[in-house]
């Protein structure tokens, strides 16, 4: 995979580059509009959608408030079922644990289920440095891997590619990674899918180690759940002798009854389906049935710090449905790569700066990668108030000294509003000099006004107009 996320340019610069790619914008526009329209129809089928959304929010909040209790319950249940639980404080520790587990098997290849957590910790790159090849088996992730690319969407990692680009990637790269693409391959979806199926089958049949994430973990039984649409996950979860699952600690839910809520809301919000074609569940290890060795790596990597923030912690409710990306006007135009993180779009703009901090230029810019239109909050199936968290994180960036001009402007405005006479004098002065005002701000302010004209100042302030119309007795308060 080319490049790394950290060290990329800040969002404004990366987005500006993406805006110049007409093909990218056309691919994104078509895909996001199609997905969100289908989702709206699927959600409208449920009369109790609002109640399910509120239930999901309450379950997540309840679990996060008692996360320590449920994680220990989960560990006990997984262990009792024959699995082994490992705790990873950060990416480095998680990568080390997984690498040691794979090396203990003597294998140099693994097959993978699509996993945001393993992308977050850059597990594939770490395994490669240790002489272990990780094969992505999700169709979109396979395309990303073969193309030496990076995911740009939570649900559809290759949303930025069209069919002809995918055909060319298969023709050029499949033979390097294994079985080559068939001769005369076209860009017809059925042919592309068949080429991927043939390429992956040999890997499924010889793999001795599988690596996955999980959409949910049920504390009361130690059961892990993966929902997917292609069947590759089922192959990775059942055929290998050893299964290693890397899962963020926030993915736990208390009971099977709680899981029921999310198995209704996640498919409709993500793929606009009533239910996922494949819902795989496994509990520990059993003799003669599936993997004989199961390891669960519970990943923190900034989640505990996020949990400590009373406003920001709601980002941990996220069930990775990607509905917020598909309605976001900023994501639609800039694409996922501009966010410099495995988590793009609105949820990435609030999750990444909390998991990684806001000390780097790219992370400090993410809370500003939004118009605050609120569309993301409206579609979120667990009611994460993304605009609220964005504003909260902007305040954090300003407090750490990242935006001194903004801090000074807000301080000046606060002082003026506390002194009505000064405010009135300033308004009158602005009206009298209106013809001299520039249409764009100078200096650092151009970043705001490059894409919009400054509002025109009226010929007299509202309070002067009010007094003229109503006299002193009707003075505006």
PDB file of C-alpha atoms in Angstrom, residues 38-239:
ATOM      1  CA  UNK A  38     -31.404   3.158  -1.655  1.00  0.00           C
ATOM      2  CA  UNK A  39     -30.803   3.594   2.072  1.00  0.00           C
ATOM      3  CA  UNK A  40     -33.626   6.124   2.379  1.00  0.00           C
ATOM      4  CA  UNK A  41     -36.055   3.643   0.809  1.00  0.00           C
ATOM      5  CA  UNK A  42     -34.881   0.790   3.050  1.00  0.00           C
ATOM      6  CA  UNK A  43     -35.203   2.869   6.211  1.00  0.00           C
ATOM      7  CA  UNK A  44     -38.671   4.113   5.217  1.00  0.00           C
ATOM      8  CA  UNK A  45     -39.921   0.513   5.319  1.00  0.00           C
ATOM      9  CA  UNK A  46     -39.647   0.464   9.129  1.00  0.00           C
ATOM     10  CA  UNK A  47     -42.302   2.317  11.085  1.00  0.00           C
ATOM     11  CA  UNK A  48     -40.202   2.069  14.247  1.00  0.00           C
ATOM     12  CA  UNK A  49     -36.911   3.344  12.767  1.00  0.00           C
ATOM     13  CA  UNK A  50     -36.778   6.306  15.179  1.00  0.00           C
ATOM     14  CA  UNK A  51     -37.273   3.944  18.130  1.00  0.00           C
ATOM     15  CA  UNK A  52     -34.570   1.574  16.859  1.00  0.00           C
ATOM     16  CA  UNK A  53     -32.198   4.519  16.438  1.00  0.00           C
ATOM     17  CA  UNK A  54     -32.836   5.668  20.006  1.00  0.00           C
ATOM     18  CA  UNK A  55     -32.447   2.107  21.300  1.00  0.00           C
ATOM     19  CA  UNK A  56     -29.075   1.795  19.567  1.00  0.00           C
ATOM     20  CA  UNK A  57     -27.934   5.055  21.104  1.00  0.00           C
ATOM     21  CA  UNK A  58     -29.038   4.007  24.599  1.00  0.00           C
ATOM     22  CA  UNK A  59     -27.418   0.575  24.337  1.00  0.00           C
ATOM     23  CA  UNK A  60     -24.127   2.072  23.217  1.00  0.00           C
ATOM     24  CA  UNK A  61     -24.117   4.758  25.889  1.00  0.00           C
ATOM     25  CA  UNK A  62     -24.984   2.232  28.605  1.00  0.00           C
ATOM     26  CA  UNK A  63     -22.165  -0.045  27.449  1.00  0.00           C
ATOM     27  CA  UNK A  64     -19.577   2.738  27.239  1.00  0.00           C
ATOM     28  CA  UNK A  65     -20.424   3.852  30.772  1.00  0.00           C
ATOM     29  CA  UNK A  66     -19.705   0.313  32.009  1.00  0.00           C
ATOM     30  CA  UNK A  67     -17.101  -0.688  29.466  1.00  0.00           C
ATOM     31  CA  UNK A  68     -14.675  -2.146  32.004  1.00  0.00           C
ATOM     32  CA  UNK A  69     -17.348  -4.481  33.369  1.00  0.00           C
ATOM     33  CA  UNK A  70     -18.482  -5.758  29.981  1.00  0.00           C
ATOM     34  CA  UNK A  71     -14.956  -6.254  28.660  1.00  0.00           C
ATOM     35  CA  UNK A  72     -14.065  -8.425  31.639  1.00  0.00           C
ATOM     36  CA  UNK A  73     -17.291 -10.369  31.161  1.00  0.00           C
ATOM     37  CA  UNK A  74     -16.381 -10.820  27.493  1.00  0.00           C
ATOM     38  CA  UNK A  75     -12.880 -12.042  28.359  1.00  0.00           C
ATOM     39  CA  UNK A  76     -14.277 -14.589  30.798  1.00  0.00           C
ATOM     40  CA  UNK A  77     -16.806 -15.882  28.260  1.00  0.00           C
ATOM     41  CA  UNK A  78     -14.272 -16.130  25.398  1.00  0.00           C
ATOM     42  CA  UNK A  79     -11.801 -17.967  27.631  1.00  0.00           C
ATOM     43  CA  UNK A  80     -14.469 -20.383  28.856  1.00  0.00           C
ATOM     44  CA  UNK A  81     -15.344 -21.151  25.226  1.00  0.00           C
ATOM     45  CA  UNK A  82     -11.757 -22.141  24.387  1.00  0.00           C
ATOM     46  CA  UNK A  83     -10.416 -18.851  23.053  1.00  0.00           C
ATOM     47  CA  UNK A  84      -7.514 -16.715  24.224  1.00  0.00           C
ATOM     48  CA  UNK A  85      -7.832 -12.987  24.907  1.00  0.00           C
ATOM     49  CA  UNK A  86      -4.975 -10.512  24.449  1.00  0.00           C
ATOM     50  CA  UNK A  87      -5.053  -6.839  25.472  1.00  0.00           C
ATOM     51  CA  UNK A  88      -3.334  -4.265  23.265  1.00  0.00           C
ATOM     52  CA  UNK A  89      -2.858  -0.729  24.547  1.00  0.00           C
ATOM     53  CA  UNK A  90      -1.765   0.660  21.183  1.00  0.00           C
ATOM     54  CA  UNK A  91      -1.047  -0.217  17.557  1.00  0.00           C
ATOM     55  CA  UNK A  92       2.523  -1.326  18.213  1.00  0.00           C
ATOM     56  CA  UNK A  93       1.456  -3.805  20.875  1.00  0.00           C
ATOM     57  CA  UNK A  94      -1.392  -5.161  18.747  1.00  0.00           C
ATOM     58  CA  UNK A  95       0.905  -5.653  15.752  1.00  0.00           C
ATOM     59  CA  UNK A  96       3.462  -7.410  17.907  1.00  0.00           C
ATOM     60  CA  UNK A  97       0.854  -9.773  19.368  1.00  0.00           C
ATOM     61  CA  UNK A  98      -0.581 -10.705  15.962  1.00  0.00           C
ATOM     62  CA  UNK A  99       2.860 -11.167  14.395  1.00  0.00           C
ATOM     63  CA  UNK A 100       3.996 -13.462  17.208  1.00  0.00           C
ATOM     64  CA  UNK A 101       0.810 -15.522  16.920  1.00  0.00           C
ATOM     65  CA  UNK A 102       1.266 -15.983  13.168  1.00  0.00           C
ATOM     66  CA  UNK A 103       4.943 -16.854  13.542  1.00  0.00           C
ATOM     67  CA  UNK A 104       4.054 -19.464  16.170  1.00  0.00           C
ATOM     68  CA  UNK A 105       2.085 -21.340  13.497  1.00  0.00           C
ATOM     69  CA  UNK A 106       5.069 -21.424  11.144  1.00  0.00           C
ATOM     70  CA  UNK A 107       3.005 -19.867   8.353  1.00  0.00           C
ATOM     71  CA  UNK A 108       4.071 -16.969   6.102  1.00  0.00           C
ATOM     72  CA  UNK A 109       0.641 -16.219   4.585  1.00  0.00           C
ATOM     73  CA  UNK A 110      -2.682 -15.141   6.082  1.00  0.00           C
ATOM     74  CA  UNK A 111      -6.105 -14.406   4.610  1.00  0.00           C
ATOM     75  CA  UNK A 112      -8.041 -11.437   5.920  1.00  0.00           C
ATOM     76  CA  UNK A 113     -11.629 -10.393   6.383  1.00  0.00           C
ATOM     77  CA  UNK A 114     -12.256  -6.688   5.758  1.00  0.00           C
ATOM     78  CA  UNK A 115     -11.254  -4.926   8.981  1.00  0.00           C
ATOM     79  CA  UNK A 116     -11.044  -1.235   9.798  1.00  0.00           C
ATOM     80  CA  UNK A 117      -9.159  -1.952  13.018  1.00  0.00           C
ATOM     81  CA  UNK A 118      -6.309  -3.746  11.236  1.00  0.00           C
ATOM     82  CA  UNK A 119      -6.107  -0.908   8.714  1.00  0.00           C
ATOM     83  CA  UNK A 120      -6.010   1.571  11.595  1.00  0.00           C
ATOM     84  CA  UNK A 121      -2.930  -0.100  13.089  1.00  0.00           C
ATOM     85  CA  UNK A 122      -1.380  -0.772   9.624  1.00  0.00           C
ATOM     86  CA  UNK A 123      -1.159  -4.497  10.365  1.00  0.00           C
ATOM     87  CA  UNK A 124      -0.543  -5.552   6.758  1.00  0.00           C
ATOM     88  CA  UNK A 125       2.532  -3.338   6.519  1.00  0.00           C
ATOM     89  CA  UNK A 126       3.870  -4.627   9.824  1.00  0.00           C
ATOM     90  CA  UNK A 127       3.351  -8.266   8.806  1.00  0.00           C
ATOM     91  CA  UNK A 128       5.074  -7.637   5.470  1.00  0.00           C
ATOM     92  CA  UNK A 129       8.114  -6.238   7.293  1.00  0.00           C
ATOM     93  CA  UNK A 130       8.251  -9.533   9.214  1.00  0.00           C
ATOM     94  CA  UNK A 131       8.069 -11.670   6.069  1.00  0.00           C
ATOM     95  CA  UNK A 132       4.340 -12.470   6.297  1.00  0.00           C
ATOM     96  CA  UNK A 133       1.998 -11.769   3.376  1.00  0.00           C
ATOM     97  CA  UNK A 134      -1.579 -10.753   4.221  1.00  0.00           C
ATOM     98  CA  UNK A 135      -4.122 -11.316   1.439  1.00  0.00           C
ATOM     99  CA  UNK A 136      -7.232  -9.156   1.471  1.00  0.00           C
ATOM    100  CA  UNK A 137     -10.282 -11.183   0.413  1.00  0.00           C
ATOM    101  CA  UNK A 138     -13.044  -8.582   0.363  1.00  0.00           C
ATOM    102  CA  UNK A 139     -13.500  -7.629  -3.302  1.00  0.00           C
ATOM    103  CA  UNK A 140     -13.042  -3.898  -2.752  1.00  0.00           C
ATOM    104  CA  UNK A 141     -10.088  -4.412  -0.410  1.00  0.00           C
ATOM    105  CA  UNK A 142      -8.559  -6.791  -2.957  1.00  0.00           C
ATOM    106  CA  UNK A 143      -8.771  -4.050  -5.591  1.00  0.00           C
ATOM    107  CA  UNK A 144      -7.150  -1.577  -3.205  1.00  0.00           C
ATOM    108  CA  UNK A 145      -4.354  -4.027  -2.427  1.00  0.00           C
ATOM    109  CA  UNK A 146      -3.679  -4.988  -6.031  1.00  0.00           C
ATOM    110  CA  UNK A 147      -3.679  -1.322  -7.055  1.00  0.00           C
ATOM    111  CA  UNK A 148      -1.217  -0.312  -4.310  1.00  0.00           C
ATOM    112  CA  UNK A 149      -3.931   2.106  -3.244  1.00  0.00           C
ATOM    113  CA  UNK A 150      -5.601   3.238  -0.035  1.00  0.00           C
ATOM    114  CA  UNK A 151      -9.253   2.789   1.022  1.00  0.00           C
ATOM    115  CA  UNK A 152     -11.402   5.889   0.555  1.00  0.00           C
ATOM    116  CA  UNK A 153     -14.737   4.792   2.073  1.00  0.00           C
ATOM    117  CA  UNK A 154     -15.733   2.788   5.143  1.00  0.00           C
ATOM    118  CA  UNK A 155     -18.151   0.460   3.375  1.00  0.00           C
ATOM    119  CA  UNK A 156     -16.910   0.674  -0.244  1.00  0.00           C
ATOM    120  CA  UNK A 157     -13.132   1.176   0.048  1.00  0.00           C
ATOM    121  CA  UNK A 158     -12.728   1.454  -3.713  1.00  0.00           C
ATOM    122  CA  UNK A 159     -15.595   3.864  -4.322  1.00  0.00           C
ATOM    123  CA  UNK A 160     -13.153   6.192  -6.085  1.00  0.00           C
ATOM    124  CA  UNK A 161     -12.533   3.641  -8.886  1.00  0.00           C
ATOM    125  CA  UNK A 162     -14.736   2.825 -11.881  1.00  0.00           C
ATOM    126  CA  UNK A 163     -15.077  -0.512 -13.685  1.00  0.00           C
ATOM    127  CA  UNK A 164     -12.531   0.163 -16.404  1.00  0.00           C
ATOM    128  CA  UNK A 165      -9.919   1.133 -13.820  1.00  0.00           C
ATOM    129  CA  UNK A 166     -10.622  -2.069 -11.875  1.00  0.00           C
ATOM    130  CA  UNK A 167     -10.294  -4.166 -15.063  1.00  0.00           C
ATOM    131  CA  UNK A 168      -6.881  -2.644 -15.744  1.00  0.00           C
ATOM    132  CA  UNK A 169      -5.732  -3.323 -12.179  1.00  0.00           C
ATOM    133  CA  UNK A 170      -6.802  -6.965 -12.430  1.00  0.00           C
ATOM    134  CA  UNK A 171      -5.062  -7.412 -15.784  1.00  0.00           C
ATOM    135  CA  UNK A 172      -1.808  -5.853 -14.604  1.00  0.00           C
ATOM    136  CA  UNK A 173      -1.525  -7.043 -11.004  1.00  0.00           C
ATOM    137  CA  UNK A 174      -3.372 -10.309 -10.368  1.00  0.00           C
ATOM    138  CA  UNK A 175      -0.567 -12.426 -11.817  1.00  0.00           C
ATOM    139  CA  UNK A 176       1.943 -10.838  -9.434  1.00  0.00           C
ATOM    140  CA  UNK A 177      -0.141 -11.773  -6.375  1.00  0.00           C
ATOM    141  CA  UNK A 178      -1.344 -15.200  -7.525  1.00  0.00           C
ATOM    142  CA  UNK A 179      -3.634 -16.533 -10.227  1.00  0.00           C
ATOM    143  CA  UNK A 180      -3.660 -14.072 -13.154  1.00  0.00           C
ATOM    144  CA  UNK A 181      -6.784 -12.504 -14.614  1.00  0.00           C
ATOM    145  CA  UNK A 182      -8.481 -14.438 -17.423  1.00  0.00           C
ATOM    146  CA  UNK A 183      -7.519 -13.574 -20.984  1.00  0.00           C
ATOM    147  CA  UNK A 184      -9.780 -10.994 -22.590  1.00  0.00           C
ATOM    148  CA  UNK A 185     -11.162  -9.740 -19.264  1.00  0.00           C
ATOM    149  CA  UNK A 186     -13.705  -6.939 -19.775  1.00  0.00           C
ATOM    150  CA  UNK A 187     -15.157  -4.428 -17.347  1.00  0.00           C
ATOM    151  CA  UNK A 188     -18.470  -6.295 -16.996  1.00  0.00           C
ATOM    152  CA  UNK A 189     -19.245  -6.718 -13.257  1.00  0.00           C
ATOM    153  CA  UNK A 190     -19.890 -10.467 -13.590  1.00  0.00           C
ATOM    154  CA  UNK A 191     -16.513 -11.018 -15.274  1.00  0.00           C
ATOM    155  CA  UNK A 192     -14.668  -8.927 -12.703  1.00  0.00           C
ATOM    156  CA  UNK A 193     -16.328 -10.814  -9.842  1.00  0.00           C
ATOM    157  CA  UNK A 194     -15.497 -14.176 -11.427  1.00  0.00           C
ATOM    158  CA  UNK A 195     -11.866 -13.167 -11.886  1.00  0.00           C
ATOM    159  CA  UNK A 196     -11.674 -12.217  -8.201  1.00  0.00           C
ATOM    160  CA  UNK A 197     -13.385 -15.480  -7.155  1.00  0.00           C
ATOM    161  CA  UNK A 198     -10.904 -17.633  -9.079  1.00  0.00           C
ATOM    162  CA  UNK A 199      -7.956 -15.582  -7.824  1.00  0.00           C
ATOM    163  CA  UNK A 200      -9.017 -15.869  -4.183  1.00  0.00           C
ATOM    164  CA  UNK A 201     -10.150 -19.510  -4.131  1.00  0.00           C
ATOM    165  CA  UNK A 202      -6.622 -20.903  -4.123  1.00  0.00           C
ATOM    166  CA  UNK A 203      -5.771 -18.657  -1.185  1.00  0.00           C
ATOM    167  CA  UNK A 204      -8.825 -19.747   0.813  1.00  0.00           C
ATOM    168  CA  UNK A 205      -8.045 -23.420   0.283  1.00  0.00           C
ATOM    169  CA  UNK A 206      -4.393 -23.268   1.367  1.00  0.00           C
ATOM    170  CA  UNK A 207      -4.593 -20.699   4.170  1.00  0.00           C
ATOM    171  CA  UNK A 208      -3.872 -21.939   7.681  1.00  0.00           C
ATOM    172  CA  UNK A 209      -4.303 -18.563   9.416  1.00  0.00           C
ATOM    173  CA  UNK A 210      -7.187 -16.114   9.118  1.00  0.00           C
ATOM    174  CA  UNK A 211      -7.329 -12.571  10.487  1.00  0.00           C
ATOM    175  CA  UNK A 212     -10.552 -10.664  11.054  1.00  0.00           C
ATOM    176  CA  UNK A 213     -12.123  -7.819  12.898  1.00  0.00           C
ATOM    177  CA  UNK A 214     -15.682  -7.907  14.213  1.00  0.00           C
ATOM    178  CA  UNK A 215     -18.742  -5.721  13.921  1.00  0.00           C
ATOM    179  CA  UNK A 216     -19.905  -6.704  17.399  1.00  0.00           C
ATOM    180  CA  UNK A 217     -18.835  -8.747  20.427  1.00  0.00           C
ATOM    181  CA  UNK A 218     -21.512 -10.141  22.773  1.00  0.00           C
ATOM    182  CA  UNK A 219     -20.292 -10.005  26.358  1.00  0.00           C
ATOM    183  CA  UNK A 220     -22.685 -12.551  27.847  1.00  0.00           C
ATOM    184  CA  UNK A 221     -21.545 -15.401  25.563  1.00  0.00           C
ATOM    185  CA  UNK A 222     -18.177 -14.294  24.159  1.00  0.00           C
ATOM    186  CA  UNK A 223     -19.601 -14.411  20.630  1.00  0.00           C
ATOM    187  CA  UNK A 224     -18.095 -12.348  17.825  1.00  0.00           C
ATOM    188  CA  UNK A 225     -20.137 -11.196  14.823  1.00  0.00           C
ATOM    189  CA  UNK A 226     -19.132 -10.244  11.284  1.00  0.00           C
ATOM    190  CA  UNK A 227     -21.689  -9.057   8.734  1.00  0.00           C
ATOM    191  CA  UNK A 228     -20.738  -9.012   5.049  1.00  0.00           C
ATOM    192  CA  UNK A 229     -22.150  -9.388   1.562  1.00  0.00           C
ATOM    193  CA  UNK A 230     -19.755 -11.603  -0.400  1.00  0.00           C
ATOM    194  CA  UNK A 231     -19.071 -14.789   1.569  1.00  0.00           C
ATOM    195  CA  UNK A 232     -15.321 -14.202   1.727  1.00  0.00           C
ATOM    196  CA  UNK A 233     -15.628 -13.548   5.439  1.00  0.00           C
ATOM    197  CA  UNK A 234     -17.321 -16.892   6.001  1.00  0.00           C
ATOM    198  CA  UNK A 235     -14.443 -18.613   4.180  1.00  0.00           C
ATOM    199  CA  UNK A 236     -11.796 -16.844   6.290  1.00  0.00           C
ATOM    200  CA  UNK A 237     -13.651 -17.533   9.526  1.00  0.00           C
ATOM    201  CA  UNK A 238     -14.203 -21.249   8.998  1.00  0.00           C
ATOM    202  CA  UNK A 239     -11.420 -22.783   6.850  1.00  0.00           C
TER     203      UNK A 239
END
